[in-house]
mmCIF file of C-alpha atoms in Angstrom:
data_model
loop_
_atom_site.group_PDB
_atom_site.id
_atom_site.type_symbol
_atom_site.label_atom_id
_atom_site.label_comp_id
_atom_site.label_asym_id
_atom_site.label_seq_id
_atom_site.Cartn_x
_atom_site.Cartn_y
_atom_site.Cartn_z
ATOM 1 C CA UNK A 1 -0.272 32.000 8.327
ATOM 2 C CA UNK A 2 -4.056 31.161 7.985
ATOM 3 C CA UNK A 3 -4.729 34.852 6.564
ATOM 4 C CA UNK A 4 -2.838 34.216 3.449
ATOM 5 C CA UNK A 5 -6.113 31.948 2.858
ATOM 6 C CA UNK A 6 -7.778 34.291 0.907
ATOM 7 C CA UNK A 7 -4.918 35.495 -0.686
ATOM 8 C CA UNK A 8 -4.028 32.373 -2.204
ATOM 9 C CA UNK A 9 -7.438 31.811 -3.450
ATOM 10 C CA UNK A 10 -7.492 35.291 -5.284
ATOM 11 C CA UNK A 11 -4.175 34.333 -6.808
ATOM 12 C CA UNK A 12 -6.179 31.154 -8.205
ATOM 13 C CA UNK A 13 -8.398 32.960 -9.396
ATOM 14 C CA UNK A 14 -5.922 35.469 -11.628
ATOM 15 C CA UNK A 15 -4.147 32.674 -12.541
ATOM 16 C CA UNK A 16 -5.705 29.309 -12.589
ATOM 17 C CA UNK A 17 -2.927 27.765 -11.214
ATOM 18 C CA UNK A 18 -3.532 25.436 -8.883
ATOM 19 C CA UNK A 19 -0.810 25.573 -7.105
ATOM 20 C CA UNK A 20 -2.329 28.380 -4.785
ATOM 21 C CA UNK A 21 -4.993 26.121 -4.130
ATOM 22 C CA UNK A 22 -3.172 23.924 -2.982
ATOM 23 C CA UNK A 23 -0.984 26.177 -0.633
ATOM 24 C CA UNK A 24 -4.913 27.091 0.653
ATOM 25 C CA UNK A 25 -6.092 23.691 1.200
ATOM 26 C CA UNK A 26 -2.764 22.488 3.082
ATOM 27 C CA UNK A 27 -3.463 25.571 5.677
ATOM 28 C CA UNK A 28 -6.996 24.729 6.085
ATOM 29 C CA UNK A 29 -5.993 21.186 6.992
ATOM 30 C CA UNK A 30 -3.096 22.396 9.250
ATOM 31 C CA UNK A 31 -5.544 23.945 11.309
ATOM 32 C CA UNK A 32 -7.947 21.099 10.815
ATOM 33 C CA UNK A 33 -10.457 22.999 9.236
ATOM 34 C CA UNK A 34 -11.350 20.242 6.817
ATOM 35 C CA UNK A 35 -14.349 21.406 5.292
ATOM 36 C CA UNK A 36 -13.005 24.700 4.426
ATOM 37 C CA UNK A 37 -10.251 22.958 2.342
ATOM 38 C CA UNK A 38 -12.415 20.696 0.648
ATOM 39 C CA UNK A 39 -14.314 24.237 -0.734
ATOM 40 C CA UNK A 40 -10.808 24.625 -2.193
ATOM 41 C CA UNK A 41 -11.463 21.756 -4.830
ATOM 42 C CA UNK A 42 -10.819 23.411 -8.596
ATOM 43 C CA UNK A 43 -13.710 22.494 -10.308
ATOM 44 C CA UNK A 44 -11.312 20.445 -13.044
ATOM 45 C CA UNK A 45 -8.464 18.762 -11.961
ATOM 46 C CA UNK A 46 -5.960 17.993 -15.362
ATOM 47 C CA UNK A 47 -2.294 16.823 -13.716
ATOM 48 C CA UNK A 48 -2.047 13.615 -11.690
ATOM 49 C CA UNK A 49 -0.407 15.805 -8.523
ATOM 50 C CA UNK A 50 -3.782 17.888 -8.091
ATOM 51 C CA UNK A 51 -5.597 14.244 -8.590
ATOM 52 C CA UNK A 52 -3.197 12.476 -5.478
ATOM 53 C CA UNK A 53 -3.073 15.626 -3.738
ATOM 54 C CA UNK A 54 -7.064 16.482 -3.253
ATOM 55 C CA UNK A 55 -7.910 12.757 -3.272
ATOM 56 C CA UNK A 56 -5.525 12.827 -0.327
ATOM 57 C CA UNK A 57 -7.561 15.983 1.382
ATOM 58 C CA UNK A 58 -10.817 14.305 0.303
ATOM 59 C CA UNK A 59 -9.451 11.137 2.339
ATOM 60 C CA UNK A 60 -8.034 12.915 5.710
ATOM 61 C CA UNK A 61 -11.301 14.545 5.581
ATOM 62 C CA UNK A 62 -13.720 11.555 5.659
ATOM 63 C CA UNK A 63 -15.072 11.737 2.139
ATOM 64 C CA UNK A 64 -14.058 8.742 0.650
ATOM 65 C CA UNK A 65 -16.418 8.366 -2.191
ATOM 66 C CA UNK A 66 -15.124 11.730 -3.391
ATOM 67 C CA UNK A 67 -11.835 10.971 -2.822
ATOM 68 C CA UNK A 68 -12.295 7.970 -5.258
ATOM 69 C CA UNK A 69 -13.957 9.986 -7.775
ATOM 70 C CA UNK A 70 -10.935 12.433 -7.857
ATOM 71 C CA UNK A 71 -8.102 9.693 -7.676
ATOM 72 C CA UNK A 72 -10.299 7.767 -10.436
ATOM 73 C CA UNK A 73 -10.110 10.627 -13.065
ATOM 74 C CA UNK A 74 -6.303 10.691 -12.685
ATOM 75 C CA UNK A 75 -4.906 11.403 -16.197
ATOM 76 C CA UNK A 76 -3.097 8.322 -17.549
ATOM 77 C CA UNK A 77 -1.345 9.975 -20.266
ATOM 78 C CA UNK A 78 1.068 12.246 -18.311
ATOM 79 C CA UNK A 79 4.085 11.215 -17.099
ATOM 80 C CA UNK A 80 3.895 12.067 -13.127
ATOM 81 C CA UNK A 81 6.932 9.720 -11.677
ATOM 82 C CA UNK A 82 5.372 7.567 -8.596
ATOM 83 C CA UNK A 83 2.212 8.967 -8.716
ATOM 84 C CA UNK A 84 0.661 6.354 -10.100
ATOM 85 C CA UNK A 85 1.378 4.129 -7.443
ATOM 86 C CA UNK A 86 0.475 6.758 -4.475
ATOM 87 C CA UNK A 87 -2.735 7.069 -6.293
ATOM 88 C CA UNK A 88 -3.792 3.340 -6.545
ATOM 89 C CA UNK A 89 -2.827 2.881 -3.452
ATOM 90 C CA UNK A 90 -5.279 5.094 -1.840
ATOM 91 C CA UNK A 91 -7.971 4.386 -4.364
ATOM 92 C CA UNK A 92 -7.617 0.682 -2.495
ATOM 93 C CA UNK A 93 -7.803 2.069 1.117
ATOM 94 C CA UNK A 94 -10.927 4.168 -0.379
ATOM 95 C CA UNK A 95 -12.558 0.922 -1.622
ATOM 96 C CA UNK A 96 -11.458 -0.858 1.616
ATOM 97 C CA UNK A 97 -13.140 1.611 4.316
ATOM 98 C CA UNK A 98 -16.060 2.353 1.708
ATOM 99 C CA UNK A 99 -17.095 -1.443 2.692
ATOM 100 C CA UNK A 100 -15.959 -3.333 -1.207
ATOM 101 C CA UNK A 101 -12.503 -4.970 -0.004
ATOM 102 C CA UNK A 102 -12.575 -7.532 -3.017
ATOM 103 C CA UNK A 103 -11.951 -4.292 -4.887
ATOM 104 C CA UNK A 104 -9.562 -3.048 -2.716
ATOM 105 C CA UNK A 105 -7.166 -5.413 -3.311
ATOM 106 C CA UNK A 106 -7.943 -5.735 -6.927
ATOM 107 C CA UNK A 107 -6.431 -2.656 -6.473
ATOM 108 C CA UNK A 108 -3.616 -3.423 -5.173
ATOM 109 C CA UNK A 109 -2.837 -6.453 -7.904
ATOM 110 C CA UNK A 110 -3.040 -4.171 -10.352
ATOM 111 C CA UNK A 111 -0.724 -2.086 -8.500
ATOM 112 C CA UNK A 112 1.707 -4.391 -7.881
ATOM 113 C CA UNK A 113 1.638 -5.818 -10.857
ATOM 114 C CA UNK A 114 2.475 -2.881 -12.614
ATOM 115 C CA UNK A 115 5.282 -1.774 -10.512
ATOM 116 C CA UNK A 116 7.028 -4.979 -9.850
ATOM 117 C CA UNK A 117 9.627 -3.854 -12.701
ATOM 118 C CA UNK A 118 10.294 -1.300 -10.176
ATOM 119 C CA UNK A 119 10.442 -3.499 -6.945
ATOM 120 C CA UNK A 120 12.925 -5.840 -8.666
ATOM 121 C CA UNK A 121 15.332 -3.016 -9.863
ATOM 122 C CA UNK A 122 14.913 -1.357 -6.125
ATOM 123 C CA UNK A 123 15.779 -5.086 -4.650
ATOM 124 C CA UNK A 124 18.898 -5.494 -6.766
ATOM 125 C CA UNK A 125 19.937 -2.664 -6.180
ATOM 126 C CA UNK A 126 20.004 -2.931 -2.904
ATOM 127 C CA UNK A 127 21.352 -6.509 -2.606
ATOM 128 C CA UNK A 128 24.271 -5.465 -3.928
ATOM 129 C CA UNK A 129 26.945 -4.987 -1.089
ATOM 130 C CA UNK A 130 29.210 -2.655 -3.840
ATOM 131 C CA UNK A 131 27.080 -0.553 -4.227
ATOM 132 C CA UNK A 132 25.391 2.443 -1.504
ATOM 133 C CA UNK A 133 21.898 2.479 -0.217
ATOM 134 C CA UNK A 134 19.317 2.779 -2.846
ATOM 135 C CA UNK A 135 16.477 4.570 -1.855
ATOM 136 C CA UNK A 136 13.451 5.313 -3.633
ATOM 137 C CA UNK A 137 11.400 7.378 -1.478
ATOM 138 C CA UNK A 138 8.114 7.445 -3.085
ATOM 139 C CA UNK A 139 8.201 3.096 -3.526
ATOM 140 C CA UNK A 140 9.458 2.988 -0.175
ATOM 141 C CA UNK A 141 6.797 4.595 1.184
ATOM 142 C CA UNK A 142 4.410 3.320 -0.940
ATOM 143 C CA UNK A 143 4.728 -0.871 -1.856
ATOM 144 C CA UNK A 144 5.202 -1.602 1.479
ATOM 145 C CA UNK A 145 2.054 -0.705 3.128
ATOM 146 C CA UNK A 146 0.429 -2.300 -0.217
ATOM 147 C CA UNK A 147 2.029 -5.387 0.662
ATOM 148 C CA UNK A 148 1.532 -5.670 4.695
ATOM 149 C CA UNK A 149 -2.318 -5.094 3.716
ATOM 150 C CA UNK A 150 -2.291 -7.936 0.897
ATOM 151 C CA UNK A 151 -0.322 -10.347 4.094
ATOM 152 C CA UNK A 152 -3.601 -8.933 5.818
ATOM 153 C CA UNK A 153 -6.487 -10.090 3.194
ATOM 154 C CA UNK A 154 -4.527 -13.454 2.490
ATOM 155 C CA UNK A 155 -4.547 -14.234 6.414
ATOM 156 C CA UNK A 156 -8.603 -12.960 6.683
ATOM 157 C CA UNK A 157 -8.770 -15.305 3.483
ATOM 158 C CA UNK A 158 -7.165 -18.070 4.804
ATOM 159 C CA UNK A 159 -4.494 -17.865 2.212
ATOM 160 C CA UNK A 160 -1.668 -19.356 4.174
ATOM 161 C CA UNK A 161 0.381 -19.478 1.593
ATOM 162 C CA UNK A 162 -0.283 -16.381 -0.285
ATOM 163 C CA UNK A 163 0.657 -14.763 3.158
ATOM 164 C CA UNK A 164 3.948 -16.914 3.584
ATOM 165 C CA UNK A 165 5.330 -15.985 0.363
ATOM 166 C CA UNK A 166 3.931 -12.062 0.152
ATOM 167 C CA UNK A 167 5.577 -12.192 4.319
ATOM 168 C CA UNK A 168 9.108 -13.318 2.280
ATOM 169 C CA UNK A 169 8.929 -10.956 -0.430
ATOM 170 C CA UNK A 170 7.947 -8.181 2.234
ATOM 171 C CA UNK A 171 10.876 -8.824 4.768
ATOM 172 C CA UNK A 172 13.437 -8.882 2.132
ATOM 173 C CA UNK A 173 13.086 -6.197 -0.014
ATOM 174 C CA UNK A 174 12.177 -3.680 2.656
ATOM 175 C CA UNK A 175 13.908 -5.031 5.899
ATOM 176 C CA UNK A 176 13.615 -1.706 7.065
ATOM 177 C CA UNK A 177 9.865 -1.615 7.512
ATOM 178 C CA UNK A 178 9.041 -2.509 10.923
ATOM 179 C CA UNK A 179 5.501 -3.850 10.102
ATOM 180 C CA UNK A 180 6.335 -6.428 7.646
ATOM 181 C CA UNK A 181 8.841 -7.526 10.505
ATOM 182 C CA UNK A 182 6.562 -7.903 13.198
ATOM 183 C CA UNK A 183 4.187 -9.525 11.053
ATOM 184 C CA UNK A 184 6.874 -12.107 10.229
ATOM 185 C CA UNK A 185 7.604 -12.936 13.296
ATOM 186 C CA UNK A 186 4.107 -13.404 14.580
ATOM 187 C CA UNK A 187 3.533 -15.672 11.146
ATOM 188 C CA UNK A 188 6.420 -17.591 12.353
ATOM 189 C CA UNK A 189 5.847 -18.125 15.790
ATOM 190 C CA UNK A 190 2.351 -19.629 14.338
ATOM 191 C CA UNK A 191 4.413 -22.298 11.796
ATOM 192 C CA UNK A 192 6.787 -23.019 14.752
ATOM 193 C CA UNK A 193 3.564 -23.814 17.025
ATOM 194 C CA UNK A 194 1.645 -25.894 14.102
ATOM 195 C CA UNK A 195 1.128 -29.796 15.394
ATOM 196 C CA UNK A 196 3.366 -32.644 13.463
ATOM 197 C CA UNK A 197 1.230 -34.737 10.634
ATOM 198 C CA UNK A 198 -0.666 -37.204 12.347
ATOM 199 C CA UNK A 199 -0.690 -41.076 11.358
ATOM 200 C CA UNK A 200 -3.552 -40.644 8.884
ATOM 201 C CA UNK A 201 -2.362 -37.571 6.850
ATOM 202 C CA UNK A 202 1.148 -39.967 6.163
ATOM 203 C CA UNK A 203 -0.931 -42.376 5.368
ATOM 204 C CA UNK A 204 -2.332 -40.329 2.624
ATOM 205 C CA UNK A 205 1.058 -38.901 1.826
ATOM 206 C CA UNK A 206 1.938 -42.384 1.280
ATOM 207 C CA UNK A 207 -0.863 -42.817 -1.360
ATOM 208 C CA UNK A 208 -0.178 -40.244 -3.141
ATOM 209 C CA UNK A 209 -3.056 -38.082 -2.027
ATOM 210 C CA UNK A 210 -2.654 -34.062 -1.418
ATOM 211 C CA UNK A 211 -5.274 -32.435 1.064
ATOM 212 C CA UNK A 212 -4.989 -28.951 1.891
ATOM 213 C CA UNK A 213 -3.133 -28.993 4.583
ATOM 214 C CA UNK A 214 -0.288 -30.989 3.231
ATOM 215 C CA UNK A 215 -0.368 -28.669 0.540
ATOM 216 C CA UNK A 216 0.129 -25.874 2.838
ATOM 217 C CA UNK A 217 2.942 -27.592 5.189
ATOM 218 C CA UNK A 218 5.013 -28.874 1.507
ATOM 219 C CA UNK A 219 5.139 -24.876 0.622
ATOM 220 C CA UNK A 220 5.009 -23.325 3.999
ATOM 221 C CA UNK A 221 7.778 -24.747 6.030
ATOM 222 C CA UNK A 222 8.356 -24.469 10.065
ATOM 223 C CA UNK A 223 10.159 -21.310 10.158
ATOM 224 C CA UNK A 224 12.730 -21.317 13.259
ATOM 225 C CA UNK A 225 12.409 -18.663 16.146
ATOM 226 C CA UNK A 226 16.113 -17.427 15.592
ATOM 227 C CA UNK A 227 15.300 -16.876 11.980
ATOM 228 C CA UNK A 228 12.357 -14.780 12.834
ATOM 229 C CA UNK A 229 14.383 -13.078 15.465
#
C-alpha cells in the first residue's frame, strides 16, 4: 500500500536502517513513480545490497551516471555472496547505454574473469548425470546475459572467433538460456552458408601462408544444421 510511504521513511529516520528505504523506494517504483524513489537515496550507502539495489532504481529510472556512481562505491571488503557479479554487471550496461562500450565490456572481462572459478564448479556440477540439477540462481541469472552481450561486441568487432568460442562456452553451460541458443543457431546457419576456399587461398595454404580468413575457417569449423537444431 503506497500510504505506508511515509511511514517507512519515518522508520528510516528512527532507525537508520535502510531497509525501510528500501521497502519505500520498491513502492514508488511499483507505481512507477520513479522520481519519488530516487528522493529515497540514503545519503551514504555502506553494504553492497543498498549499492546493487539503488544502482538498480537509479538504472530503471534513466539515471545512469548515478547509477554508476552508486554501483562504483560498492564496498569490496564485505562479503555479499553474488553481489559482486550483479553489480559489475550493471556497471557494464551503465557504461554501454552511457555511450563508452570499450568500457563496458572491460567490465565484463573483469567480471568474468573473476567468476570463472564459479562457472566451472556450476558446469561440473551440472555435467554430472549422478548428481541433481545444480542451480545457482544469482550466476544463472547473471553470467549469461554477460556472455550473450560479449557474443554481441565480438560479432560488432568482427571477432569471429571470439564469438564462436564465447557461442560454445554459452550453449553448454547454460543450455537452458534461450538467447545463447538462438544466437547459436543463427551463428551456425552463417558457418554452414560460408563459400569453400577458393584456388588461391590453397594455394597459400600450400605455402605455408596464414591470412585471416584461413585463420578463422582452421578454428571456426562449418557447424551442421542438425547440430544447431
Amino acid at each position: 500500500d503506497e500510504r505506508l510511504i511515509p511511514v517507512y521513511a519515518d522508520a528510516w529516520k528512527s532507525s537508520k536502517q535502510t531497509r525501510w528505504l528500501r521497502n519505500a523506494a520498491t513502492l514508488c517504483m511499483q507505481k512507477g513513480a520513479y522520481n519519488d524513489a530516487v528522493l529515497l537515496v540514503p545519503p551514504e550507502i555502506i553494504t553492497g545490497e543498498d549499492s546493487l539495489f539503488w544502482g538498480i532504481i537509479y538504472y530503471d529510472s534513466g539515471k545512469y551516471g548515478e547509477s554508476l556512481s552508486v554501483l562504483q562505491n560498492a564496498p569490496t571488503t564485505e562479503n555479499i555472496g553474488s553481489f559482486p557479479q550483479q553489480i559489475a554487471a550493471l556497471e557494464a550496461d551503465d557504461y554501454y547505454i552511457l555511450g563508452d562500450e570499450e568500457a563496458s565490456q572491460k567490465q565484463r572481462d573483469v567480471l568474468l574473469a573473476s567468476a570463472d572459478p564459479l562457472i566451472e564448479q556450476y558446469h561440473a556440477q551440472n555435467k554430472n548425470p549422478l548428481q541433481p540439477m545444480y542451480l545457482d540462481e544469482g550466476l544463472a541469472s547473471v553470467i549469461p546475459v554477460v556472455l550473450i552481450n560479449d557474443v554481441r561486441y565480438a560479432h560488432l568487432s568482427g571477432d569471429v572467433i571470439t564469438e564462436f568460442n564465447t557461442l560454445v562456452r554459452l550453449v553448454d553451460v547454460f543450455p537452458q538460456f534461450e538467447p545463447g541458443l538462438a544466437s547459436y543457431g543463427q551463428f551456425a546457419l552463417n558457418t554452414y552458408r560460408r563459400p569453400p576456399e577458393d584456388e588461391l587461398l590453397r594455394e597459400i595454404r600450400k605455402a605455408g601462408i596464414r591470412t585471416e580468413i584461413t585463420i578463422e575457417n582452421d578454428a571456426v569449423p562449418k557447424i551442421a544444421v542438425q547440430i544447431a537444431l
